[in-house]
mmCIF file of C-alpha atoms in Angstrom:
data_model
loop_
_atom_site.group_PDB
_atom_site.id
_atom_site.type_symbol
_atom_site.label_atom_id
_atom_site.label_comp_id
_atom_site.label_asym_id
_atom_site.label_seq_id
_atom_site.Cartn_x
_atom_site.Cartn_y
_atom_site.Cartn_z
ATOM 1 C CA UNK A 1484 78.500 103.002 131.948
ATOM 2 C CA UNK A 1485 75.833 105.026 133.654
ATOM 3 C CA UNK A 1486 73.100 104.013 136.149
ATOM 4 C CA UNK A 1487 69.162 104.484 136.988
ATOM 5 C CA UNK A 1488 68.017 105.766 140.282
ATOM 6 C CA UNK A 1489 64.551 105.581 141.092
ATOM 7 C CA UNK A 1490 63.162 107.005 144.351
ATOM 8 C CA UNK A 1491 61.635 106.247 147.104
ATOM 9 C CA UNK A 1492 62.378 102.257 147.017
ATOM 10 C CA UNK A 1493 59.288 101.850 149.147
ATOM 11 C CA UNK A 1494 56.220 103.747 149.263
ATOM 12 C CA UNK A 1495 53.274 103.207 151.560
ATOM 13 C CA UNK A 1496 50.334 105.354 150.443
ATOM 14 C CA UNK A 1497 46.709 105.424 151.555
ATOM 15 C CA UNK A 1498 43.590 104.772 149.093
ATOM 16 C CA UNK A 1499 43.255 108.180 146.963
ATOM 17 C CA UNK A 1500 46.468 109.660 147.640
ATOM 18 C CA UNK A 1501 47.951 111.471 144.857
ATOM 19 C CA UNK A 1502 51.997 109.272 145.219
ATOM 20 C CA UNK A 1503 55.078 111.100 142.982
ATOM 21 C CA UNK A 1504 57.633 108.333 142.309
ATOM 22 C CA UNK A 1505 60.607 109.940 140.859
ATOM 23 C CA UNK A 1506 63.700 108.842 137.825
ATOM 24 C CA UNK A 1507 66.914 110.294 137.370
ATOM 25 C CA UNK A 1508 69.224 108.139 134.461
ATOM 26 C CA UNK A 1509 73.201 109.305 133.924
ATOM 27 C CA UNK A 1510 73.184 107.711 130.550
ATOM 28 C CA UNK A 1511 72.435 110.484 128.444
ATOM 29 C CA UNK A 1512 69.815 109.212 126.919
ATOM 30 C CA UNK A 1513 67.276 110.410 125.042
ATOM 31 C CA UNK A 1514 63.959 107.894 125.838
ATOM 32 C CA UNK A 1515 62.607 107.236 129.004
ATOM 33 C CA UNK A 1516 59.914 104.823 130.314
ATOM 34 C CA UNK A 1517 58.068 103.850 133.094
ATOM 35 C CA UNK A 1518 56.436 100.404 133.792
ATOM 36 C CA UNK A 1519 54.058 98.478 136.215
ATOM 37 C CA UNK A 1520 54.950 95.262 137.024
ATOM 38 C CA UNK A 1521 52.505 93.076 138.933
ATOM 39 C CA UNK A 1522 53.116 89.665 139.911
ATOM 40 C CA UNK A 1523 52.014 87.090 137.085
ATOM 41 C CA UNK A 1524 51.521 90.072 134.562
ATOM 42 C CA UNK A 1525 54.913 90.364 133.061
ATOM 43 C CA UNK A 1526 55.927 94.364 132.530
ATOM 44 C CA UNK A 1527 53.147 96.971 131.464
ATOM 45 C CA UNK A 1528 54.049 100.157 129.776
ATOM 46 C CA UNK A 1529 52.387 103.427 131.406
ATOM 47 C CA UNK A 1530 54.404 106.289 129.705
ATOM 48 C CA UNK A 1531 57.136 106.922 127.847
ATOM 49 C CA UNK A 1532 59.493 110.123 126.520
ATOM 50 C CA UNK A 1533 61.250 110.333 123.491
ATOM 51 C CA UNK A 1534 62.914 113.765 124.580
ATOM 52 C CA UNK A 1535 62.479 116.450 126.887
ATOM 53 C CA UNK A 1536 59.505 118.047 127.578
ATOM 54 C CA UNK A 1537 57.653 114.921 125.409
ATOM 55 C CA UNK A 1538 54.975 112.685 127.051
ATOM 56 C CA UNK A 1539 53.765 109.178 125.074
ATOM 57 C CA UNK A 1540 50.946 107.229 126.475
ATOM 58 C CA UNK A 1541 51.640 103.516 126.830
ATOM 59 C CA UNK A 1542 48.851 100.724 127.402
ATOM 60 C CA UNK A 1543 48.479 101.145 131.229
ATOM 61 C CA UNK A 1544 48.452 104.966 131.526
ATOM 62 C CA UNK A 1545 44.811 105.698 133.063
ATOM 63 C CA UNK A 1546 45.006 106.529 136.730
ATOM 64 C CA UNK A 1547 48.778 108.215 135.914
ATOM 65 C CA UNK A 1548 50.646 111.622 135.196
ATOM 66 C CA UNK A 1549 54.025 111.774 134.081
ATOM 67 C CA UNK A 1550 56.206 114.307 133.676
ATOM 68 C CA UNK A 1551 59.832 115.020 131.636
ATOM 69 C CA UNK A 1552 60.823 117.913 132.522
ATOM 70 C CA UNK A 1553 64.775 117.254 132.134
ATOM 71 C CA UNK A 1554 66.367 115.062 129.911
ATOM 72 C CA UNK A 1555 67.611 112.963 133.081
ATOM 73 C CA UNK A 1556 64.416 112.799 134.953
ATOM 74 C CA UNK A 1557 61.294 111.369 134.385
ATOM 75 C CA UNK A 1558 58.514 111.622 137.113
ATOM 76 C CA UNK A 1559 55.918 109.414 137.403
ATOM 77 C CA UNK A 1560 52.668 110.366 139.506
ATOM 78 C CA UNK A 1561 49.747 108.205 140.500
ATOM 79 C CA UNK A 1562 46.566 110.489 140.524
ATOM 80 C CA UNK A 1563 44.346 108.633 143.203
ATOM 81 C CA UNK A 1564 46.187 105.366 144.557
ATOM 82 C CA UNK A 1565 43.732 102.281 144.591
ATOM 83 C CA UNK A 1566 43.011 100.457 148.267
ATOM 84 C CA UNK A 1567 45.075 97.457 148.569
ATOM 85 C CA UNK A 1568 47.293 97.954 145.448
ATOM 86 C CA UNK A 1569 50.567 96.346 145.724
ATOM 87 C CA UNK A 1570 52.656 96.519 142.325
ATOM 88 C CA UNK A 1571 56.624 97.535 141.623
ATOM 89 C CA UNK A 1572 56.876 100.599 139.329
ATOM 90 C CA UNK A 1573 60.091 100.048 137.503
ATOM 91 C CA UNK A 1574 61.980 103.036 135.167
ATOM 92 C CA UNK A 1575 64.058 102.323 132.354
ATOM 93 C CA UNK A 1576 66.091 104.715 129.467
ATOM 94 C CA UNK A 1577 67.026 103.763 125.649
ATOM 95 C CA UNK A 1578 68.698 105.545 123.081
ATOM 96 C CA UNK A 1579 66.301 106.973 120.958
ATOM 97 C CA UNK A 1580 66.081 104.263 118.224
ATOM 98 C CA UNK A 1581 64.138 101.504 118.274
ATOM 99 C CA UNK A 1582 66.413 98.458 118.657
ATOM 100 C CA UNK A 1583 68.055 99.914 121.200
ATOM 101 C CA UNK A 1584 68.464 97.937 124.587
ATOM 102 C CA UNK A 1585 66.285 98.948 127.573
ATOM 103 C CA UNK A 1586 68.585 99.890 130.964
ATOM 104 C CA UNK A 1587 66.110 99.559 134.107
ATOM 105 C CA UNK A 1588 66.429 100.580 137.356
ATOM 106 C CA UNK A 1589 66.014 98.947 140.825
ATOM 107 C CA UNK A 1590 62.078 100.046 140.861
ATOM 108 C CA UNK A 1591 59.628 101.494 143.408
ATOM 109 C CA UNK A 1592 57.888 98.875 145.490
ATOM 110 C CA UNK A 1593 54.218 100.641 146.238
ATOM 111 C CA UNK A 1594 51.694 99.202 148.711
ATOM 112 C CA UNK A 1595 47.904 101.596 149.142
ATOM 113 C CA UNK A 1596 46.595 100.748 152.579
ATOM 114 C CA UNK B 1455 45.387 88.174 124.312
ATOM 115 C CA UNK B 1456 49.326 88.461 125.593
ATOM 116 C CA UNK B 1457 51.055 89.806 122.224
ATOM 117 C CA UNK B 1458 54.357 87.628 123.520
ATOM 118 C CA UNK B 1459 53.762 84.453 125.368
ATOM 119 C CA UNK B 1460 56.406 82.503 126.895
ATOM 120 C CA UNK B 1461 56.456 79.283 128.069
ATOM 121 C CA UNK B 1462 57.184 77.200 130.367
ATOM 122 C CA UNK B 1463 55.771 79.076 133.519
ATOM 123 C CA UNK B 1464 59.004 77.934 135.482
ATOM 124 C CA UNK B 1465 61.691 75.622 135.137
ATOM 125 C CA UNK B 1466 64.295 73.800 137.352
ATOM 126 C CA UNK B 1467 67.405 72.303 136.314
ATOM 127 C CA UNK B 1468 70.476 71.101 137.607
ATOM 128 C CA UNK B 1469 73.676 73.024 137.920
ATOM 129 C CA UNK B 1470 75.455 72.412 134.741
ATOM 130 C CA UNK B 1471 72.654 71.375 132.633
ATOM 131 C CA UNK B 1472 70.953 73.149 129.894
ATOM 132 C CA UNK B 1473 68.300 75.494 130.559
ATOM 133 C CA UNK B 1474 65.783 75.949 127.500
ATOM 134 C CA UNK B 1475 63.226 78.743 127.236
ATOM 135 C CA UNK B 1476 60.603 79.264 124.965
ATOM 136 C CA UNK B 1477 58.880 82.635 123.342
ATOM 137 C CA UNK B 1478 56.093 83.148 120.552
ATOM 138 C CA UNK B 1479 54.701 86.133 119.237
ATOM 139 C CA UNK B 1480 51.343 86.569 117.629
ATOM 140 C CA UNK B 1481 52.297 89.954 115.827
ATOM 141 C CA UNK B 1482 54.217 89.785 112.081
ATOM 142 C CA UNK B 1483 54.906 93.683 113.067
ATOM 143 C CA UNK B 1484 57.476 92.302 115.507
ATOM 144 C CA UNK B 1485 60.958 92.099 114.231
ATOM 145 C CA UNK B 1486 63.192 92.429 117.254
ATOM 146 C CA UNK B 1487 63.601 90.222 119.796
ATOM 147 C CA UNK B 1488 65.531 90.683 123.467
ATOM 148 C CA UNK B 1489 65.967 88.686 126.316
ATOM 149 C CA UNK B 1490 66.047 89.860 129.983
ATOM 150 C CA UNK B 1491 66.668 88.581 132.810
ATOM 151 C CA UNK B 1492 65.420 89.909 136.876
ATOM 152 C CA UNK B 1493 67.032 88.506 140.091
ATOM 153 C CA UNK B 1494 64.368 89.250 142.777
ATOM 154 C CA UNK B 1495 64.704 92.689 144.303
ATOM 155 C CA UNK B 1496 66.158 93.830 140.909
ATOM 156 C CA UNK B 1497 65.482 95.411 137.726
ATOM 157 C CA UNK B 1498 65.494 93.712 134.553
ATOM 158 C CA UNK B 1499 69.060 93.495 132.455
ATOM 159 C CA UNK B 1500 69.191 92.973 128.617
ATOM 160 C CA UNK B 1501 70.612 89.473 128.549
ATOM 161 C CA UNK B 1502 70.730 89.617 124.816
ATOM 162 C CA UNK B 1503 68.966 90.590 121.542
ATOM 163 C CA UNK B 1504 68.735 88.769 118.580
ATOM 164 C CA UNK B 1505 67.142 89.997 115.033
ATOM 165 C CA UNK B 1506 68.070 87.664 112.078
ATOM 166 C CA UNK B 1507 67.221 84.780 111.731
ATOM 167 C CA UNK B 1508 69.373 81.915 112.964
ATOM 168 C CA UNK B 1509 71.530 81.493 116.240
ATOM 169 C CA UNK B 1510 72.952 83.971 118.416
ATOM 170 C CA UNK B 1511 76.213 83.064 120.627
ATOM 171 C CA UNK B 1512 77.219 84.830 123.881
ATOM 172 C CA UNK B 1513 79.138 82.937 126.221
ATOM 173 C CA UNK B 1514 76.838 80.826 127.972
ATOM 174 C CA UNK B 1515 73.452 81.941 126.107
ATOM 175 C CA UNK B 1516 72.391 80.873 123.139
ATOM 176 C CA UNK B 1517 69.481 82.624 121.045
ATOM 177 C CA UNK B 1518 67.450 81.410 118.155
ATOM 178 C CA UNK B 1519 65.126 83.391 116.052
ATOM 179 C CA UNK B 1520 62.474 81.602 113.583
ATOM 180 C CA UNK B 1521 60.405 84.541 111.992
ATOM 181 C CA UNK B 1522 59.024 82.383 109.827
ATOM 182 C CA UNK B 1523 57.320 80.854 113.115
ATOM 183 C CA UNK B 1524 57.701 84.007 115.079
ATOM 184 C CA UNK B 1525 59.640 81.365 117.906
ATOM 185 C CA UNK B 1526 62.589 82.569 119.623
ATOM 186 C CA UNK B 1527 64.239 80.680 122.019
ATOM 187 C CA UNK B 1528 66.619 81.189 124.818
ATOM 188 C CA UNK B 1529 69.111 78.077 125.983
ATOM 189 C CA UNK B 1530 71.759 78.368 128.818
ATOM 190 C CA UNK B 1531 74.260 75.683 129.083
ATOM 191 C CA UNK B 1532 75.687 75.025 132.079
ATOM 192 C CA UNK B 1533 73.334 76.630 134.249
ATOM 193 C CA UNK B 1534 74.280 78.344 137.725
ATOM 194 C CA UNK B 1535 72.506 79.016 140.920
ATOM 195 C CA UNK B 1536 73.218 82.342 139.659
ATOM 196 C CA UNK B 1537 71.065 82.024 136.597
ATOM 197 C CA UNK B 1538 67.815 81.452 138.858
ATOM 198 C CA UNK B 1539 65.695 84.568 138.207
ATOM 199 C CA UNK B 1540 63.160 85.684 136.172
ATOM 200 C CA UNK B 1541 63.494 85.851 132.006
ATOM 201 C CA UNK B 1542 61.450 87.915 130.114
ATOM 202 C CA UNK B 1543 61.280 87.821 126.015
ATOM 203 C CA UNK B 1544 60.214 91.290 124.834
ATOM 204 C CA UNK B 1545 59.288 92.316 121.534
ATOM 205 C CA UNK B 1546 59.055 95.407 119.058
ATOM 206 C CA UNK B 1547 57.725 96.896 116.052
ATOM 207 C CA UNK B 1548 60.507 98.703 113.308
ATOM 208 C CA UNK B 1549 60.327 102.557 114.545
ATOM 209 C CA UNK B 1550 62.402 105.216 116.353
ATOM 210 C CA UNK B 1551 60.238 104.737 119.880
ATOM 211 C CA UNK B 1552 62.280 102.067 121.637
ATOM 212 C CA UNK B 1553 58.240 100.798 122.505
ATOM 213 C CA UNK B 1554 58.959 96.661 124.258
ATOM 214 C CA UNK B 1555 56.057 94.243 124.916
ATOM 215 C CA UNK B 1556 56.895 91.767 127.587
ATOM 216 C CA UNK B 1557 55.993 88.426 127.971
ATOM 217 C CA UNK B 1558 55.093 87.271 131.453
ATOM 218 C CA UNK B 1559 58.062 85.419 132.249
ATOM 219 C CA UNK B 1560 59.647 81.756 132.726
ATOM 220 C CA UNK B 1561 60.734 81.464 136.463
ATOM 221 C CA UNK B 1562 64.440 79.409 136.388
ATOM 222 C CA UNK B 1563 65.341 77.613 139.264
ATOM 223 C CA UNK B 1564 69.031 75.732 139.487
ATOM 224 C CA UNK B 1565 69.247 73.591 142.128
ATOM 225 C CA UNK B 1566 73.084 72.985 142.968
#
């Protein structure tokens, strides 16, 4: 088995702070992804990474950076956090095919004051 | 318009009755099917995935895939407190990119 650690589990930011949330996965795998999830809106895909050093943009990825710099870790960075934004940011790793099951972590909890 | 919609919103049942959830996809690209499943403060776990067409068994879960209809259910027989969380039904295309669309959820509640 392996396991997904995201970090921090809270994060308090102010409005147009650049925020770094940060992935590591023990699986070995090769795909990475990182998702918004807001209450009543179901999981949206920001980015994704099909191997090191690769970036894919997903539906919600305006107002985000990522980075892959490792196979392991997968960084996720909000460019100018939003005033009164409250969302969980939740990481998850596949095998690189495309049936493969989805492993998630524990997410990031964000609130923007 | 939401690629995968689920229904219902939320759903109650007793413990140890049968728990049905419903999920319908608008896309013919979609060909695979999963269910997960979020306790509150959690991620999401695969509960299950289901590709052919027919009935899936596993333990207490039950899937069933139409593609004809693009309906797959999800049914949970004797339901636990434990089973109250959050299901998603995700969806996604043939390819090597792993790429899910989620449905916004059905919110199970079993009342002991």
């Amino acid at each position: 088995g392996g396991i997904i650690t995201q970090t921090p589990k809270f994060l308090i930011g102010q409005e147009g702070q650049k925020l770094t949330l940060k992935c590591q996965q023990n699986f070995n795998h090769d795909t990475m992804y990182w998702y918004r999830q807001d209450s009543g809106k179901g999981l949206r895909l920001i980015y994704y990474s099909i191997t090191e050093n690769d970036l894919q943009k997903g539906d919600l990825s305006e107002g985000y950076d990522a980075s892959r710099e490792k196979k392991s870790s997968f960084s996720l960075t909000v460019t100018s956090a939003q005033k009164n934004e409250m969302a969980v940011f939740l990481c998850a790793s596949s095998i690189a095919t495309g049936v493969d099951t989805q492993y998630f972590g524990p997410g990031t909890r964000l609130l923007v004051l | 318009q939401q690629k995968v919609q689920q229904s219902p919103e939320s759903l109650s049942v007793p413990e140890g009755g049968m728990a049905s959830l419903n999920c319908t996809s608008s896309d013919r690209n979609f060909q695979y099917f999963w269910w997960y499943r979020q306790h509150s403060g959690e991620g999401p776990k695969a509960l299950m995935s289901i590709f052919s067409d027919g009935d899936k068994k596993e333990g207490r879960f039950t899937a069933h895939l139409n593609k004809a209809s693009l309906h797959v259910s999800l049914h949970i027989r004797d339901s636990q407190p434990s089973d109250s969380a959050l299901y998603f039904c995700a969806a996604s295309e043939p390819g090597n990119t792993g790429k899910l669309i989620f449905g916004l959820g059905t919110t199970l509640q079993v009342q002991p």
